[in-house]
Amino acid sequence: MMTKTPAPPSTAHLALPFFDDAHRALASELLPWCAAQEVDERDDRAACREWVRRLGDGGWLRYAVPGSAGGALERLDSRALVLLRETLGYHSPLADFAFAMQGLGSGAITLAGTPEQQSHYLTAVGKGEKIAAFALSEPDAGSDVAAMAMRAEATADGWLLNGEKTWISNGGIADFYCLFAKTDPAGGTRGITAFIVDATAAGLDTSEHIDVMAPHPLATLRFQDCVVPRTAQLGELNGGFKLAMRTLDIFRASVAAAALGMGRRALAEAIAHAKGRRMFGQTLADFQLTQAKLGEMAALIDSAALLTYRAAWMRDDAEQRGAPAVGDVSAAAAMAKMCATENASRVIDMALQMHGGLGVKVGTKIESLYRDIRSLRIYEGATEVQQLIIGKSVLRG
C-alpha cells in the first residue's frame, strides 16, 4: 500500500531548457494521477499486473511505444520517459518498474521489429494488454554478454532454443520475452540474435521465481527444446548484441530518473520529519547539522537531475535532427545512471539516519526506499560498467 505522500515535489526543473511545453503538460497531468492511485503491493506479482492495467487505462503506457503502434508520440522520447519514471518512482517504485519494463521489454521490437511484429505486440503493450520482458542475463553472462550460453539453432520449422536466462524482470508474468541467444557459438558478441518468445511456447519453464529484498517480480527462464517459428527472429541474424545495447541506451537515462524520483521522495520525507520531530525544546529542522544534511541531499539530487536531463535531451536532439549527437550519448547516459543511482542511495541513507529508529521500521516509506534503491546500482549496467563506458569515452577524446 502506498503510504501518505508528503507535499508534492517542486516542478521548478520543468522550466529548464531541456524540456518543451509538451513535456511540461505531461508532467502536470501525471502528478495528480499518481497521487490518486493506491495499490496493495504486498504481492508484487499481482501488484505489477495491476499497475500495468492502470498505466494502460490511464494512457501512460502509450509513451512506451511509438506512434505507429498507437503511441502518444511519433517515436520514443527519452525526456518523456525520464519525466514519467521520475514521477512514478517518487510515488511508487513498483509502478515505475511496471512502466519501465513495458518499454524496455518491447524496445527491441520498436527498434527492429517487422511491421507484423510491431502491430501484434506493441499496440497491446501500449494498452496494457500484454506484459513485456527483456531476457538477456544468464547465470554466467551478466555484464559479460559475450559469455552467453543460450543457443538458438535453425531447423526446418523455425528455431530450437536451449539454455537458461536468469534475473529476468517480469519473469513468470510476462506475455512475451525479447530473448537473446547465440546463433553463432564462436562469434562472441557478433554471434547473438534476438527473438520474440511467447510465454505459452512449449519447452519454456518460468516457474522458478526469485525473491529479492524489494518488491520486484523476477524469475529464471529455462528453455528445453523450445521451438519458435522463423518469424520469431527479431532484427538481423547475429545482430542481437547491437540491438540489445541500443535498447539499453534508450532506457539507461530513465533508470537514472527512477533513482532521482526515489531520492526526491526521501528528501521530502526527511524535510517533513525534520519539521515535525521535536527534541530538546525545538524541532529537528532547527539544528544546523540537520540543515547541513538537507543541503547536501538537495545538492546531490540536483546534480544528478542535471546529468539525467542532459542525457535524455542529447539523445532526443540527435533523433530529431537525424544527425550525430552533440557529444557521446552513451557516455552521457552512463554518467547519469551512475551518478543518479549512487547519489540517490546516499540521500536515502541520510534520510533514514535522520529518522532514527523509525527509519528501519518495516512498513515505513524510508525503510522501503532503502531496499528499493539498492538494485538500481546493479541492473541495466552496474556502476562499475558505467565507469568503464565513461572512461573509454574520455580516452577517445
C-alpha positions as MATLAB code, in Angstrom:
seq = 'MMTKTPAPPSTAHLALPFFDDAHRALASELLPWCAAQEVDERDDRAACREWVRRLGDGGWLRYAVPGSAGGALERLDSRALVLLRETLGYHSPLADFAFAMQGLGSGAITLAGTPEQQSHYLTAVGKGEKIAAFALSEPDAGSDVAAMAMRAEATADGWLLNGEKTWISNGGIADFYCLFAKTDPAGGTRGITAFIVDATAAGLDTSEHIDVMAPHPLATLRFQDCVVPRTAQLGELNGGFKLAMRTLDIFRASVAAAALGMGRRALAEAIAHAKGRRMFGQTLADFQLTQAKLGEMAALIDSAALLTYRAAWMRDDAEQRGAPAVGDVSAAAAMAKMCATENASRVIDMALQMHGGLGVKVGTKIESLYRDIRSLRIYEGATEVQQLIIGKSVLRG';
ca = [
       0.000    0.000    0.000;
       1.400    3.396   -0.878;
       1.953    5.449    2.273;
       0.767    9.031    2.670;
       2.776   11.199    0.321;
       4.353   14.408    1.639;
       3.832   17.734   -0.116;
       4.033   17.376   -3.927;
       7.560   17.715   -5.300;
       8.648   21.005   -6.822;
       8.185   21.307  -10.568;
      10.825   24.037  -10.931;
      13.013   21.692  -13.003;
      10.390   21.709  -15.767;
      11.364   25.296  -16.569;
      14.846   24.137  -17.606;
      15.564   24.419  -21.352;
      15.886   20.631  -21.634;
      12.074   20.395  -21.765;
       9.390   21.817  -24.049;
       5.703   22.571  -23.477;
       4.619   19.017  -24.321;
       6.851   17.643  -21.561;
       5.537   20.206  -19.075;
       1.949   19.281  -19.934;
       2.756   15.590  -19.489;
       4.207   16.189  -16.026;
       1.294   18.387  -14.925;
      -1.204   15.649  -15.849;
       0.828   12.791  -14.375;
       1.334   14.292  -10.898;
      -2.342   14.298   -9.826;
      -2.921   10.908  -11.447;
      -0.117    9.342   -9.413;
      -1.305   10.975   -6.193;
      -4.762    9.454   -6.691;
      -3.528    5.854   -7.083;
      -3.472    3.362   -4.251;
      -2.396   -0.228   -4.921;
      -1.799   -3.025   -2.414;
       1.802   -4.023   -3.177;
       2.235   -6.878   -0.704;
       2.010   -9.374   -3.574;
       4.482   -7.926   -6.081;
       3.280  -10.053   -8.998;
      -0.380   -9.190   -8.551;
       0.529   -5.544   -7.923;
       2.688   -5.372  -11.052;
      -0.182   -6.695  -13.166;
      -2.493   -4.131  -11.556;
      -0.064   -1.288  -12.243;
       0.263   -2.323  -15.892;
      -3.526   -2.311  -16.177;
      -3.853    1.125  -14.558;
      -0.984    2.628  -16.526;
      -2.560    1.293  -19.701;
      -6.025    2.580  -18.830;
      -4.520    5.956  -17.900;
      -2.820    6.243  -21.297;
       0.684    6.432  -19.806;
       1.953    3.249  -21.458;
       1.415    4.943  -24.822;
       4.715    6.728  -24.103;
       6.486    3.340  -24.079;
       5.661    2.595  -27.738;
       5.981    4.640  -30.979;
       3.139    6.485  -32.682;
       2.851    3.850  -35.409;
       1.685    1.404  -32.715;
      -0.718    3.807  -31.042;
       1.924    5.595  -29.006;
       1.487    9.111  -27.656;
       4.459   10.419  -29.674;
       5.886    9.648  -33.106;
       8.963    7.987  -31.609;
      10.214    7.017  -28.163;
      11.106   10.255  -26.401;
      13.779    9.995  -23.719;
      12.692   13.160  -21.933;
       9.112   11.907  -21.657;
      10.395    8.591  -20.315;
      12.558   10.440  -17.788;
       9.671   12.574  -16.511;
       7.357    9.586  -16.292;
       9.829    7.426  -14.395;
      10.904   10.217  -12.048;
       7.300   10.923  -11.071;
       6.288    7.261  -10.791;
       9.445    6.500   -8.780;
       8.563    9.305   -6.364;
       5.159    7.766   -5.641;
       5.753    4.025   -6.082;
       8.957    2.312   -7.267;
       6.871   -0.717   -8.272;
       4.687    1.468  -10.509;
       7.890    2.799  -12.064;
       9.112   -0.758  -12.584;
       5.857   -1.781  -14.272;
       6.055    1.165  -16.668;
       9.772    0.744  -17.389;
       9.531   -2.936  -18.236;
       6.781   -2.294  -20.785;
       9.206   -0.023  -22.593;
      12.412   -1.990  -22.092;
      10.739   -5.338  -22.702;
       9.346   -4.204  -26.052;
      12.083   -1.724  -27.003;
      13.863   -4.118  -29.337;
      10.607   -4.604  -31.262;
      10.273   -0.824  -31.566;
      13.815   -0.604  -32.962;
      13.961   -3.654  -35.215;
      10.588   -5.393  -35.399;
       8.822   -6.104  -38.671;
       5.529   -4.275  -39.262;
       3.731   -7.514  -38.340;
       5.685   -7.909  -35.083;
       5.119   -4.285  -34.136;
       1.397   -4.481  -34.874;
       0.945   -7.699  -32.890;
       2.958   -6.780  -29.790;
       3.460   -3.034  -29.439;
      -0.169   -1.953  -29.661;
      -1.071   -4.401  -26.880;
       1.878   -3.211  -24.772;
       0.739    0.402  -25.092;
      -2.751   -0.529  -23.905;
      -1.518   -2.663  -21.007;
      -2.998   -5.779  -22.608;
       0.344   -7.597  -22.897;
       3.172   -7.591  -20.353;
       6.673   -7.433  -21.845;
      10.055   -8.709  -20.646;
      13.703   -8.362  -21.705;
      15.696  -11.604  -21.389;
      19.437  -11.024  -21.703;
      21.166  -12.088  -18.458;
      22.308  -15.643  -17.716;
      23.910  -17.309  -14.685;
      27.381  -16.761  -16.194;
      26.613  -13.870  -18.530;
      25.568  -10.615  -16.918;
      27.912   -7.734  -17.639;
      29.927  -10.132  -19.855;
      27.353  -10.633  -22.609;
      29.854  -12.487  -24.822;
      29.803  -15.364  -22.302;
      26.180  -16.090  -23.231;
      25.476  -19.828  -23.457;
      21.841  -19.779  -24.609;
      21.629  -21.437  -28.037;
      19.261  -20.952  -30.959;
      19.607  -23.486  -33.772;
      17.907  -23.138  -37.131;
      15.564  -26.011  -38.026;
      13.306  -26.776  -40.950;
      10.353  -25.375  -38.987;
      11.971  -22.421  -37.250;
      14.371  -22.119  -34.318;
      15.191  -24.526  -31.478;
      16.041  -22.777  -28.196;
      18.019  -24.375  -25.392;
      19.505  -22.731  -22.326;
      18.732  -20.594  -19.321;
      18.090  -16.947  -18.549;
      18.015  -15.545  -15.025;
      17.285  -12.329  -13.123;
      14.565  -11.680  -15.697;
      12.214   -8.885  -14.673;
       8.552   -9.801  -15.211;
       9.642  -13.429  -15.478;
       6.596  -15.610  -14.969;
       4.041  -12.825  -15.519;
       5.123  -11.600  -18.967;
       3.118  -12.479  -22.060;
       6.251  -12.462  -24.216;
      10.027  -12.186  -23.907;
      12.514  -10.349  -26.114;
      15.186  -13.014  -25.856;
      18.848  -13.001  -26.904;
      20.613  -16.233  -27.860;
      23.793  -17.427  -29.577;
      23.243  -18.341  -33.220;
      26.994  -18.484  -33.875;
      28.638  -20.038  -30.798;
      32.110  -18.948  -31.894;
      31.078  -15.414  -32.786;
      31.211  -13.786  -29.345;
      29.012  -10.693  -29.263;
      28.770  -10.893  -33.063;
      27.063  -14.279  -32.860;
      23.931  -13.229  -30.921;
      20.430  -12.932  -32.388;
      17.220  -11.614  -30.827;
      13.900  -13.482  -30.793;
      10.360  -12.872  -29.585;
       9.180  -15.815  -27.496;
       5.587  -16.027  -26.326;
       5.119  -17.164  -22.722;
       2.934  -20.043  -23.975;
       5.766  -21.575  -26.069;
       6.203  -25.289  -25.425;
       9.530  -26.030  -23.752;
       9.653  -22.767  -21.782;
       9.557  -23.048  -17.985;
       9.182  -19.800  -15.986;
       8.176  -21.347  -12.660;
      11.355  -20.581  -10.685;
      10.678  -17.218   -9.072;
      13.488  -15.235   -7.438;
      12.703  -13.395   -4.209;
      14.687  -10.203   -3.630;
      14.822   -7.521   -0.949;
      12.324   -5.165   -2.628;
       9.065   -5.955   -4.466;
      10.210   -6.949   -7.932;
       8.869   -9.929   -9.925;
      11.921  -11.883  -11.118;
      12.350  -15.405  -12.451;
      14.727  -17.846  -14.063;
      13.649  -18.973  -17.541;
      14.558  -22.463  -18.768;
      14.323  -23.441  -22.424;
      14.402  -27.124  -23.283;
      13.921  -27.879  -26.974;
      11.685  -24.840  -27.215;
      10.545  -24.412  -30.815;
       9.638  -20.970  -32.151;
       8.750  -20.095  -35.764;
      11.084  -18.389  -38.218;
       9.027  -15.239  -37.778;
      10.139  -15.078  -34.135;
      13.554  -13.745  -35.219;
      13.859  -10.089  -34.234;
      16.154   -7.930  -36.317;
      19.170   -9.133  -38.260;
      20.780  -12.532  -37.854;
      23.716  -12.154  -35.444;
      22.761   -8.525  -34.854;
      21.328   -9.128  -31.392;
      24.135   -7.620  -29.325;
      23.935   -4.234  -31.033;
      20.148   -4.347  -30.752;
      20.334   -5.094  -27.019;
      22.796   -2.245  -26.453;
      20.674    0.200  -28.475;
      17.642   -0.778  -26.403;
      19.520   -0.288  -23.138;
      20.861    3.074  -24.345;
      17.312    4.384  -24.785;
      16.294    3.454  -21.261;
      19.543    3.995  -19.308;
      18.800    7.674  -18.647;
      15.336    6.679  -17.478;
      16.892    4.371  -14.849;
      18.647    7.480  -13.565;
      15.264    9.221  -13.470;
      13.731    6.440  -11.384;
      16.552    6.823   -8.866;
      16.038   10.581   -8.991;
      12.357   10.158   -8.098;
      13.209    7.946   -5.148;
      15.848   10.407   -3.970;
      13.389   13.300   -4.220;
      10.863   11.311   -2.177;
      13.471   10.573    0.511;
      14.342   14.265    0.736;
      10.647   15.199    1.018;
      10.178   12.612    3.769;
      13.267   13.917    5.577;
      12.076   17.529    5.402;
       8.610   16.624    6.694;
      10.111   14.568    9.527;
      12.624   17.257   10.465;
       9.918   19.930   10.671;
       7.654   17.780   12.828;
      10.092   15.974   15.125;
      10.617   17.861   18.396;
      13.654   17.338   20.604;
      15.483   19.444   23.206;
      12.816   22.136   23.009;
      12.985   22.680   19.255;
      12.390   20.845   16.015;
      14.966   18.660   14.347;
      14.965   21.162   11.480;
      16.243   23.900   13.805;
      19.592   22.158   14.279;
      22.369   23.325   11.977;
      23.592   19.759   11.496;
      20.157   18.830   10.113;
      20.160   21.853    7.811;
      23.616   20.922    6.533;
      22.499   17.359    5.785;
      19.381   18.544    3.972;
      21.534   20.929    1.936;
      23.880   18.114    0.942;
      20.940   15.907   -0.020;
      19.418   18.645   -2.198;
      22.727   19.244   -3.981;
      23.198   15.524   -4.654;
      19.723   15.324   -6.177;
      20.063   18.437   -8.326;
      23.456   17.424   -9.692;
      22.063   14.012  -10.673;
      18.984   15.665  -12.183;
      21.039   17.863  -14.487;
      23.037   14.894  -15.776;
      19.848   12.897  -16.267;
      18.007   15.617  -18.178;
      21.110   16.351  -20.273;
      21.448   12.696  -21.294;
      17.788   12.474  -22.305;
      17.974   15.767  -24.224;
      21.136   14.704  -26.089;
      19.517   11.529  -27.353;
      16.265   13.229  -28.345;
      18.104   16.082  -30.053;
      20.129   13.680  -32.204;
      16.998   11.680  -33.094;
      15.018   14.760  -34.074;
      17.809   16.264  -36.180;
      18.756   12.949  -37.731;
      22.347   13.989  -37.182;
      25.264   12.983  -34.952;
      24.676   13.825  -31.309;
      26.269   16.799  -29.604;
      28.642   14.667  -27.537;
      28.769   10.978  -26.653;
      25.186    9.929  -25.867;
      26.211    6.585  -24.358;
      28.736    8.239  -22.049;
      26.214   10.903  -21.026;
      23.638    8.223  -20.209;
      26.279    6.278  -18.264;
      27.168    9.377  -16.238;
      23.509    9.988  -15.475;
      22.840    6.383  -14.485;
      25.941    6.162  -12.307;
      25.538    9.497  -10.518;
      21.774    9.332  -10.039;
      21.743    5.823   -8.576;
      24.779    6.417   -6.362;
      23.568    9.855   -5.229;
      20.040    8.644   -4.526;
      21.470    5.818   -2.423;
      23.391    8.360   -0.355;
      20.362   10.617    0.005;
      18.107    7.772    1.123;
      20.729    6.573    3.593;
      20.981   10.070    5.098;
      17.190   10.362    5.265;
      16.984    7.033    7.065;
      19.639    8.150    9.554;
      17.670   11.329   10.184;
      14.580    9.266   11.014;
      16.478    7.319   13.658;
      14.825    4.061   14.742;
      11.724    4.886   12.725;
      13.838    4.687    9.581;
      14.410    0.954    9.922;
      10.836    0.096   10.916;
       9.352   -2.275    8.346;
       6.479   -0.618    6.533;
       7.733    2.961    6.648;
       8.440    4.739    3.370;
      12.092    5.366    4.163;
      12.680    1.703    5.000;
      11.124    0.595    1.728;
      13.074    3.196   -0.267;
      16.295    1.915    1.318;
      15.541   -1.522   -0.149;
      14.127   -0.244   -3.430;
      17.145    1.859   -4.400;
      19.812   -0.790   -3.946;
      19.136   -2.791   -7.096;
      19.305    0.286   -9.343;
      23.070    0.421   -8.835;
      23.280   -3.058  -10.400;
      20.661   -3.658  -13.081;
      20.871   -2.356  -16.661;
      24.612   -1.979  -16.182;
      26.255   -1.898  -12.760;
      28.012    1.261  -11.584;
      31.370   -0.288  -12.476;
      30.220   -0.900  -16.059;
      29.112    2.738  -16.334;
      32.560    3.820  -15.130;
      34.161    1.781  -17.925;
      31.860    3.319  -20.553;
      32.716    6.814  -19.331;
      36.431    6.063  -19.071;
      36.648    4.726  -22.622;
      34.806    7.800  -23.899;
      37.228   10.087  -22.098;
      40.215    8.238  -23.572;
      38.788    8.533  -27.086;
      38.543   12.271  -26.552;
];
